[in-house]
Amino acid sequence: MRTATTTAFSLFVYFLLSHDHVAFSLAYNKNGVNGSTRDDCKMITWRIGAIIDPTTRVGKEQKVAMEMAVDDFNAQNSKCSELVLNFAYSHGPAASLATYLANKKQVHAILGPLTHQEAALFSDFDDEAYKGIPIISLSPAATYSTMLLAEPPSLIQMSGDVNSQMQCFASLIGHFKWRKVIALYEISNSFSNMHFKLITHLSDSLKVVDSSVEHHLAFPRLYSLSNSKSFIQEELVKLRSKNVKVFVVVQCSLHFGLVLFEMATEMGMMEKDYVWIISDNMASLLDSVEPSVLLNMQGVIGFKANINEKTESFGEFNVKFRRKYRSEYTEEEGGYPSPSSYALKAYDATWATAKAMQKLSKSNSSELVKSILLSEFEGLSGKVSFKNGMLYQNPTFKIINVIGKSYREVSFWSPEFGFSEDLVEYNGVKLKIGNGLGGALGSILWPGGEQTVPKGWTIGGLEKPLKIGVPARGVFNQFVTIKFNQERNETLIGGFSVHVFEAVVRQLPYYLPYVLVPFYGTYDEMVEGVSNKTLDAGVGDTEIMPDRYEVAEFSQPYIDSGLVMVVTERPRLKKAHFIVIKAFKLKLWILLAVMSLSTGAVIWLNEYVNDNPDFSGTFPQLIGSMLWFSVTVLSFSQRESIKSNLSRLVLTTWLCVVVVVTACFTAVLSSIMTVPRLEPSVLNVDYLIRTNAAVGCNNKSFIIKYLVNMQFKPENIKEMSSINDYPKAFENGEISAAFFVVPHAKVFLAKYCKGYTKSGPVYKLGGFGFVFPKGSPLAVDISKAVLKVSQSGEVNQLEEQMLISSNCSSSSVEEQDPGLGPELFSGPLVISGVICGLVLLISITRLVRKHWLYLSSIIANNAKIVFRWASVVLTPCYTRIVRPRSVKDCNTVIDERPNIQQNVEITGVL
């Protein structure tokens, strides 16, 4: 945007300044003589040194703004003080130019893009003339230095904390849920380590939103490159091959940014699926570039400092700035737009320095530093005040989106409120107008003209599909099957795990190209291959283990797992003693006994009420006949006759229950005595360890290490290469037990269901999952898809069809008790019990009516005695409660009455 002549002239100036430390000085002295007196006061001349880069837009704007500040100050305060501005031009390290200004120009303060390191170096010089000179840094963003042992006391940062910008980056990235980003930055100063701190601050901010920096790349200054476009293109080629497509331009000059996006457009990196985010140091200068240049930045988002452009002071400054800029830089091709935030802060910094100088009667560096730090006024860039040597402002950024030949503002962002649609100021307080983070961002046009939010990453493609490894040497080929078709000359890969993965991929909201590649190594080696990016993913019966999880990332388990022991079965030894009792469970035996006694008691009571002579006699005789009747009625051998129809009803229902129970008892007892019962040959793992028995497991499996940790000796662990090797090893006595993960055990028992069973506890494991590299965003999407497939029941259907389908069933680990419980007879027992209860109520009612006269006479004869005795007992207690007095409690009162009287009354009541 400058002519060839201007460019050549700028390079010539830079050459002279870089090698000879030549500086041009502009002195704004309205009266021509320093130190002259006016109006009977001694004129004080203050000299300010300014370091700028005249080849950049920022340097030009800062120069014009500083000159305007000096002009305005001298015009308003020309009585006893005069401000002189001295410039030093360079786009290299500023420490040497600061020395030149202090030594040759005798400046009282220095403004420029000095970093912490440069300011510290300048303060460490032995020359006393350098000691304590205020250095007002105009670097794009400030950060607290944690690496320097001593902070230069004279350094004052005129920039906000870089953490605010990094938090704005993180808020944008977190809002769109991008998990990985690539950070790009231009090394603005080779003497400073500021760019390293920027990446550190960005990484820390991204952790808060569950994101991270996948890769970061530093670019040197363009003037140091012989062919800058070629160099940038080579670096972009490397970045284009990466899966992450979110690029964050953390720091760069305007010229570098324009070249970067020009090359990105030529290489197709401004198309669909790409995301580009720029920071304030480029976004604030977009107004100064030609509209046609912005066509290379379509869909770029970024943020710029929010400047209140509606104030009267800004309006006046804007008009003067544009007029002065046009007069000094007539060759500019981008027009003469409004000043950026860099110009405003340069003006405010110069004004703050001048106001601080005005308060002093003589030159004193330490007092000048204190005076500047005490500045507090409303500047063009906002409120100017300092805290801990840094500009103290609550930053607010405008979120912009480049569209066409311009850009539009889509939102605001501040650390206090996050994203909001608008910000208004009321009584000096900024208030949010909007609905917060969610939905606060307006519609954004992304690279490629897309309106849907890009995923931020791409994995594979039609020209380069994902390379997914599958274990080719697994013992259980039901999970992964690899066959070679000679007719078609192709490898066919299938199995349960592959079918589940295909079902999961169908649930993804996008197309995922991939190719399955047989992996002829161990499972751990396959996980390691995914970790070092040899493979893009791993699919198979891969167990999720802690040591594997340290090097790779796993999806949600698609099938539960655990470690189980499989052993042979043996006949269970029968105990002949009391084998008859095992036909029924204890609860049923107790229930039958209670029901039998209850039935006999109800029948006896009902017949007794009906005056049946067979159910009469003395009280002991009646009890004995009732118990005997309860037993003999089971075999129909009772000698008592039944006359009441209610008794016959109770007896009929009970006999029906007895017939059913007797038939079941006979069947169960026959089964117990004739059918052989099987049990595991080994009941627990401790027995195997104690007897030094040999056990088997899959070849090169993690189970080997697991068994060693369980105190098995390595020489007692036999490795099997095939599922068919286990039965042979059991038959030959080579192993006493085999250890499988639960899915493998189901397959084994489905195939060899006769003679084998599971035994002992299940040791919980992580389950089978798909393997991905650490930090892979695909793992999150696959995990969500696994949950959808699992909840739909498709995994269970595949498991039944491909793993556990069999015509026979294996015995259970713990054989159920053959005895019957009361649950099977609940219906007949309830019916018999209800009838028995109704007859009992009827019999009791009839018995009370039959002896009602006798019972009423007893109650009438003893009622007076009962009431009298109760009144004697309760009256003293009542008296003590109502009218307390010094007496003993009720029990004592009763005890003090004559014993003979008490005995007489109690005997009468009884």
GROMACS .gro file of N, CA, C and O in nm, residues 564-623:
model
  240
  564VAL      N    1  -1.304  -6.317   3.507
  564VAL     CA    2  -1.372  -6.429   3.571
  564VAL      C    3  -1.289  -6.557   3.554
  564VAL      O    4  -1.203  -6.566   3.466
  565MET      N    5  -1.318  -6.652   3.638
  565MET     CA    6  -1.249  -6.781   3.635
  565MET      C    7  -1.345  -6.888   3.583
  565MET      O    8  -1.460  -6.898   3.630
  566VAL      N    9  -1.300  -6.967   3.486
  566VAL     CA   10  -1.378  -7.077   3.430
  566VAL      C   11  -1.308  -7.207   3.465
  566VAL      O   12  -1.186  -7.221   3.443
  567VAL      N   13  -1.384  -7.301   3.521
  567VAL     CA   14  -1.328  -7.430   3.563
  567VAL      C   15  -1.420  -7.542   3.513
  567VAL      O   16  -1.529  -7.517   3.462
  568THR      N   17  -1.373  -7.664   3.530
  568THR     CA   18  -1.455  -7.779   3.494
  568THR      C   19  -1.558  -7.806   3.603
  568THR      O   20  -1.547  -7.757   3.715
  569GLU      N   21  -1.659  -7.886   3.567
  569GLU     CA   22  -1.764  -7.924   3.662
  569GLU      C   23  -1.740  -8.066   3.713
  569GLU      O   24  -1.686  -8.149   3.641
  570ARG      N   25  -1.787  -8.092   3.834
  570ARG     CA   26  -1.777  -8.226   3.893
  570ARG      C   27  -1.909  -8.257   3.964
  570ARG      O   28  -1.982  -8.164   4.005
  571PRO      N   29  -1.942  -8.387   3.981
  571PRO     CA   30  -2.067  -8.421   4.051
  571PRO      C   31  -2.060  -8.376   4.197
  571PRO      O   32  -1.958  -8.387   4.264
  572ARG      N   33  -2.172  -8.325   4.243
  572ARG     CA   34  -2.179  -8.281   4.381
  572ARG      C   35  -2.205  -8.402   4.470
  572ARG      O   36  -2.292  -8.483   4.444
  573LEU      N   37  -2.129  -8.411   4.579
  573LEU     CA   38  -2.146  -8.521   4.675
  573LEU      C   39  -2.275  -8.502   4.752
  573LEU      O   40  -2.303  -8.393   4.803
  574LYS      N   41  -2.356  -8.613   4.762
  574LYS     CA   42  -2.485  -8.606   4.832
  574LYS      C   43  -2.468  -8.647   4.977
  574LYS      O   44  -2.398  -8.742   5.007
  575LYS      N   45  -2.536  -8.575   5.064
  575LYS     CA   46  -2.538  -8.607   5.208
  575LYS      C   47  -2.668  -8.679   5.239
  575LYS      O   48  -2.777  -8.621   5.229
  576ALA      N   49  -2.657  -8.812   5.275
  576ALA     CA   50  -2.776  -8.895   5.294
  576ALA      C   51  -2.857  -8.854   5.415
  576ALA      O   52  -2.978  -8.877   5.421
  577HIS      N   53  -2.793  -8.798   5.516
  577HIS     CA   54  -2.865  -8.760   5.638
  577HIS      C   55  -2.962  -8.647   5.609
  577HIS      O   56  -2.925  -8.543   5.553
  578PHE      N   57  -3.088  -8.666   5.647
  578PHE     CA   58  -3.192  -8.563   5.635
  578PHE      C   59  -3.207  -8.512   5.492
  578PHE      O   60  -3.238  -8.397   5.470
  579ILE      N   61  -3.187  -8.599   5.394
  579ILE     CA   62  -3.202  -8.556   5.255
  579ILE      C   63  -3.348  -8.529   5.221
  579ILE      O   64  -3.380  -8.451   5.132
  580VAL      N   65  -3.440  -8.596   5.302
  580VAL     CA   66  -3.583  -8.576   5.278
  580VAL      C   67  -3.623  -8.431   5.304
  580VAL      O   68  -3.708  -8.374   5.237
  581ILE      N   69  -3.560  -8.371   5.403
  581ILE     CA   70  -3.597  -8.233   5.442
  581ILE      C   71  -3.565  -8.133   5.331
  581ILE      O   72  -3.630  -8.029   5.320
  582LYS      N   73  -3.469  -8.164   5.245
  582LYS     CA   74  -3.426  -8.069   5.142
  582LYS      C   75  -3.529  -8.053   5.030
  582LYS      O   76  -3.513  -7.967   4.943
  583ALA      N   77  -3.634  -8.137   5.033
  583ALA     CA   78  -3.737  -8.122   4.929
  583ALA      C   79  -3.808  -7.989   4.942
  583ALA      O   80  -3.850  -7.931   4.840
  584PHE      N   81  -3.825  -7.941   5.064
  584PHE     CA   82  -3.887  -7.812   5.087
  584PHE      C   83  -3.789  -7.721   5.160
  584PHE      O   84  -3.702  -7.767   5.235
  585LYS      N   85  -3.806  -7.591   5.138
  585LYS     CA   86  -3.726  -7.494   5.212
  585LYS      C   87  -3.782  -7.479   5.353
  585LYS      O   88  -3.897  -7.516   5.380
  586LEU      N   89  -3.701  -7.427   5.441
  586LEU     CA   90  -3.739  -7.415   5.582
  586LEU      C   91  -3.865  -7.331   5.599
  586LEU      O   92  -3.952  -7.364   5.682
  587LYS      N   93  -3.879  -7.226   5.522
  587LYS     CA   94  -3.997  -7.140   5.534
  587LYS      C   95  -4.124  -7.218   5.504
  587LYS      O   96  -4.227  -7.200   5.571
  588LEU      N   97  -4.118  -7.306   5.401
  588LEU     CA   98  -4.237  -7.383   5.365
  588LEU      C   99  -4.270  -7.486   5.472
  588LEU      O  100  -4.388  -7.507   5.504
  589TRP      N  101  -4.168  -7.550   5.529
  589TRP     CA  102  -4.194  -7.645   5.638
  589TRP      C  103  -4.263  -7.575   5.756
  589TRP      O  104  -4.361  -7.628   5.813
  590ILE      N  105  -4.214  -7.462   5.795
  590ILE     CA  106  -4.274  -7.389   5.907
  590ILE      C  107  -4.417  -7.347   5.874
  590ILE      O  108  -4.509  -7.360   5.957
  591LEU      N  109  -4.438  -7.300   5.751
  591LEU     CA  110  -4.572  -7.256   5.712
  591LEU      C  111  -4.670  -7.372   5.711
  591LEU      O  112  -4.786  -7.359   5.756
  592LEU      N  113  -4.628  -7.489   5.662
  592LEU     CA  114  -4.718  -7.605   5.661
  592LEU      C  115  -4.753  -7.649   5.803
  592LEU      O  116  -4.869  -7.686   5.830
  593ALA      N  117  -4.654  -7.644   5.893
  593ALA     CA  118  -4.682  -7.683   6.031
  593ALA      C  119  -4.782  -7.587   6.096
  593ALA      O  120  -4.876  -7.630   6.165
  594VAL      N  121  -4.763  -7.459   6.075
  594VAL     CA  122  -4.856  -7.360   6.133
  594VAL      C  123  -4.995  -7.378   6.075
  594VAL      O  124  -5.096  -7.372   6.147
  595MET      N  125  -5.005  -7.397   5.943
  595MET     CA  126  -5.136  -7.414   5.880
  595MET      C  127  -5.205  -7.540   5.927
  595MET      O  128  -5.329  -7.542   5.947
  596SER      N  129  -5.129  -7.648   5.946
  596SER     CA  130  -5.190  -7.773   5.993
  596SER      C  131  -5.245  -7.756   6.134
  596SER      O  132  -5.360  -7.797   6.163
  597LEU      N  133  -5.167  -7.696   6.224
  597LEU     CA  134  -5.216  -7.674   6.361
  597LEU      C  135  -5.334  -7.578   6.363
  597LEU      O  136  -5.430  -7.597   6.438
  598SER      N  137  -5.329  -7.475   6.281
  598SER     CA  138  -5.439  -7.378   6.277
  598SER      C  139  -5.567  -7.442   6.226
  598SER      O  140  -5.676  -7.417   6.279
  599THR      N  141  -5.552  -7.524   6.122
  599THR     CA  142  -5.671  -7.591   6.069
  599THR      C  143  -5.733  -7.683   6.174
  599THR      O  144  -5.857  -7.685   6.193
  600GLY      N  145  -5.652  -7.764   6.243
  600GLY     CA  146  -5.704  -7.851   6.347
  600GLY      C  147  -5.770  -7.774   6.459
  600GLY      O  148  -5.875  -7.814   6.511
  601ALA      N  149  -5.710  -7.662   6.500
  601ALA     CA  150  -5.766  -7.583   6.610
  601ALA      C  151  -5.900  -7.523   6.570
  601ALA      O  152  -5.995  -7.521   6.651
  602VAL      N  153  -5.913  -7.474   6.446
  602VAL     CA  154  -6.038  -7.412   6.403
  602VAL      C  155  -6.148  -7.518   6.394
  602VAL      O  156  -6.263  -7.494   6.437
  603ILE      N  157  -6.115  -7.636   6.338
  603ILE     CA  158  -6.217  -7.743   6.329
  603ILE      C  159  -6.259  -7.788   6.469
  603ILE      O  160  -6.379  -7.807   6.497
  604TRP      N  161  -6.161  -7.803   6.557
  604TRP     CA  162  -6.196  -7.845   6.695
  604TRP      C  163  -6.286  -7.743   6.763
  604TRP      O  164  -6.385  -7.777   6.826
  605LEU      N  165  -6.253  -7.613   6.749
  605LEU     CA  166  -6.333  -7.509   6.815
  605LEU      C  167  -6.473  -7.504   6.757
  605LEU      O  168  -6.572  -7.490   6.832
  606ASN      N  169  -6.485  -7.519   6.627
  606ASN     CA  170  -6.618  -7.514   6.565
  606ASN      C  171  -6.703  -7.632   6.607
  606ASN      O  172  -6.823  -7.618   6.634
  607GLU      N  173  -6.643  -7.752   6.616
  607GLU     CA  174  -6.718  -7.869   6.660
  607GLU      C  175  -6.752  -7.860   6.809
  607GLU      O  176  -6.858  -7.905   6.852
  608TYR      N  177  -6.666  -7.801   6.884
  608TYR     CA  178  -6.692  -7.783   7.029
  608TYR      C  179  -6.811  -7.690   7.051
  608TYR      O  180  -6.895  -7.714   7.139
  609VAL      N  181  -6.818  -7.582   6.969
  609VAL     CA  182  -6.930  -7.489   6.982
  609VAL      C  183  -7.061  -7.558   6.945
  609VAL      O  184  -7.167  -7.531   7.003
  610ASN      N  185  -7.053  -7.652   6.849
  610ASN     CA  186  -7.174  -7.723   6.804
  610ASN      C  187  -7.205  -7.845   6.892
  610ASN      O  188  -7.284  -7.931   6.852
  611ASP      N  189  -7.140  -7.856   7.009
  611ASP     CA  190  -7.168  -7.963   7.107
  611ASP      C  191  -7.147  -8.102   7.050
  611ASP      O  192  -7.224  -8.196   7.073
  612ASN      N  193  -7.039  -8.119   6.974
  612ASN     CA  194  -7.003  -8.250   6.922
  612ASN      C  195  -6.938  -8.329   7.036
  612ASN      O  196  -6.838  -8.286   7.093
  613PRO      N  197  -6.998  -8.445   7.077
  613PRO     CA  198  -6.944  -8.518   7.193
  613PRO      C  199  -6.802  -8.569   7.170
  613PRO      O  200  -6.729  -8.593   7.267
  614ASP      N  201  -6.758  -8.584   7.040
  614ASP     CA  202  -6.621  -8.631   7.015
  614ASP      C  203  -6.516  -8.524   7.049
  614ASP      O  204  -6.397  -8.556   7.058
  615PHE      N  205  -6.562  -8.401   7.065
  615PHE     CA  206  -6.470  -8.290   7.095
  615PHE      C  207  -6.500  -8.231   7.233
  615PHE      O  208  -6.505  -8.109   7.251
  616SER      N  209  -6.524  -8.316   7.332
  616SER     CA  210  -6.553  -8.271   7.469
  616SER      C  211  -6.459  -8.343   7.565
  616SER      O  212  -6.390  -8.439   7.529
  617GLY      N  213  -6.458  -8.294   7.690
  617GLY     CA  214  -6.372  -8.352   7.792
  617GLY      C  215  -6.308  -8.244   7.877
  617GLY      O  216  -6.344  -8.125   7.869
  618THR      N  217  -6.214  -8.283   7.958
  618THR     CA  218  -6.143  -8.185   8.041
  618THR      C  219  -6.051  -8.101   7.954
  618THR      O  220  -6.026  -8.132   7.837
  619PHE      N  221  -5.999  -7.994   8.013
  619PHE     CA  222  -5.914  -7.903   7.935
  619PHE      C  223  -5.788  -7.972   7.881
  619PHE      O  224  -5.756  -7.957   7.762
  620PRO      N  225  -5.713  -8.049   7.959
  620PRO     CA  226  -5.597  -8.120   7.901
  620PRO      C  227  -5.636  -8.218   7.791
  620PRO      O  228  -5.565  -8.233   7.691
  621GLN      N  229  -5.753  -8.283   7.809
  621GLN     CA  230  -5.798  -8.377   7.706
  621GLN      C  231  -5.832  -8.303   7.575
  621GLN      O  232  -5.805  -8.353   7.465
  622LEU      N  233  -5.892  -8.186   7.591
  622LEU     CA  234  -5.927  -8.108   7.472
  622LEU      C  235  -5.802  -8.064   7.395
  622LEU      O  236  -5.799  -8.070   7.271
  623ILE      N  237  -5.699  -8.021   7.465
  623ILE     CA  238  -5.574  -7.979   7.399
  623ILE      C  239  -5.510  -8.097   7.327
  623ILE      O  240  -5.465  -8.087   7.213
   0.00000   0.00000   0.00000
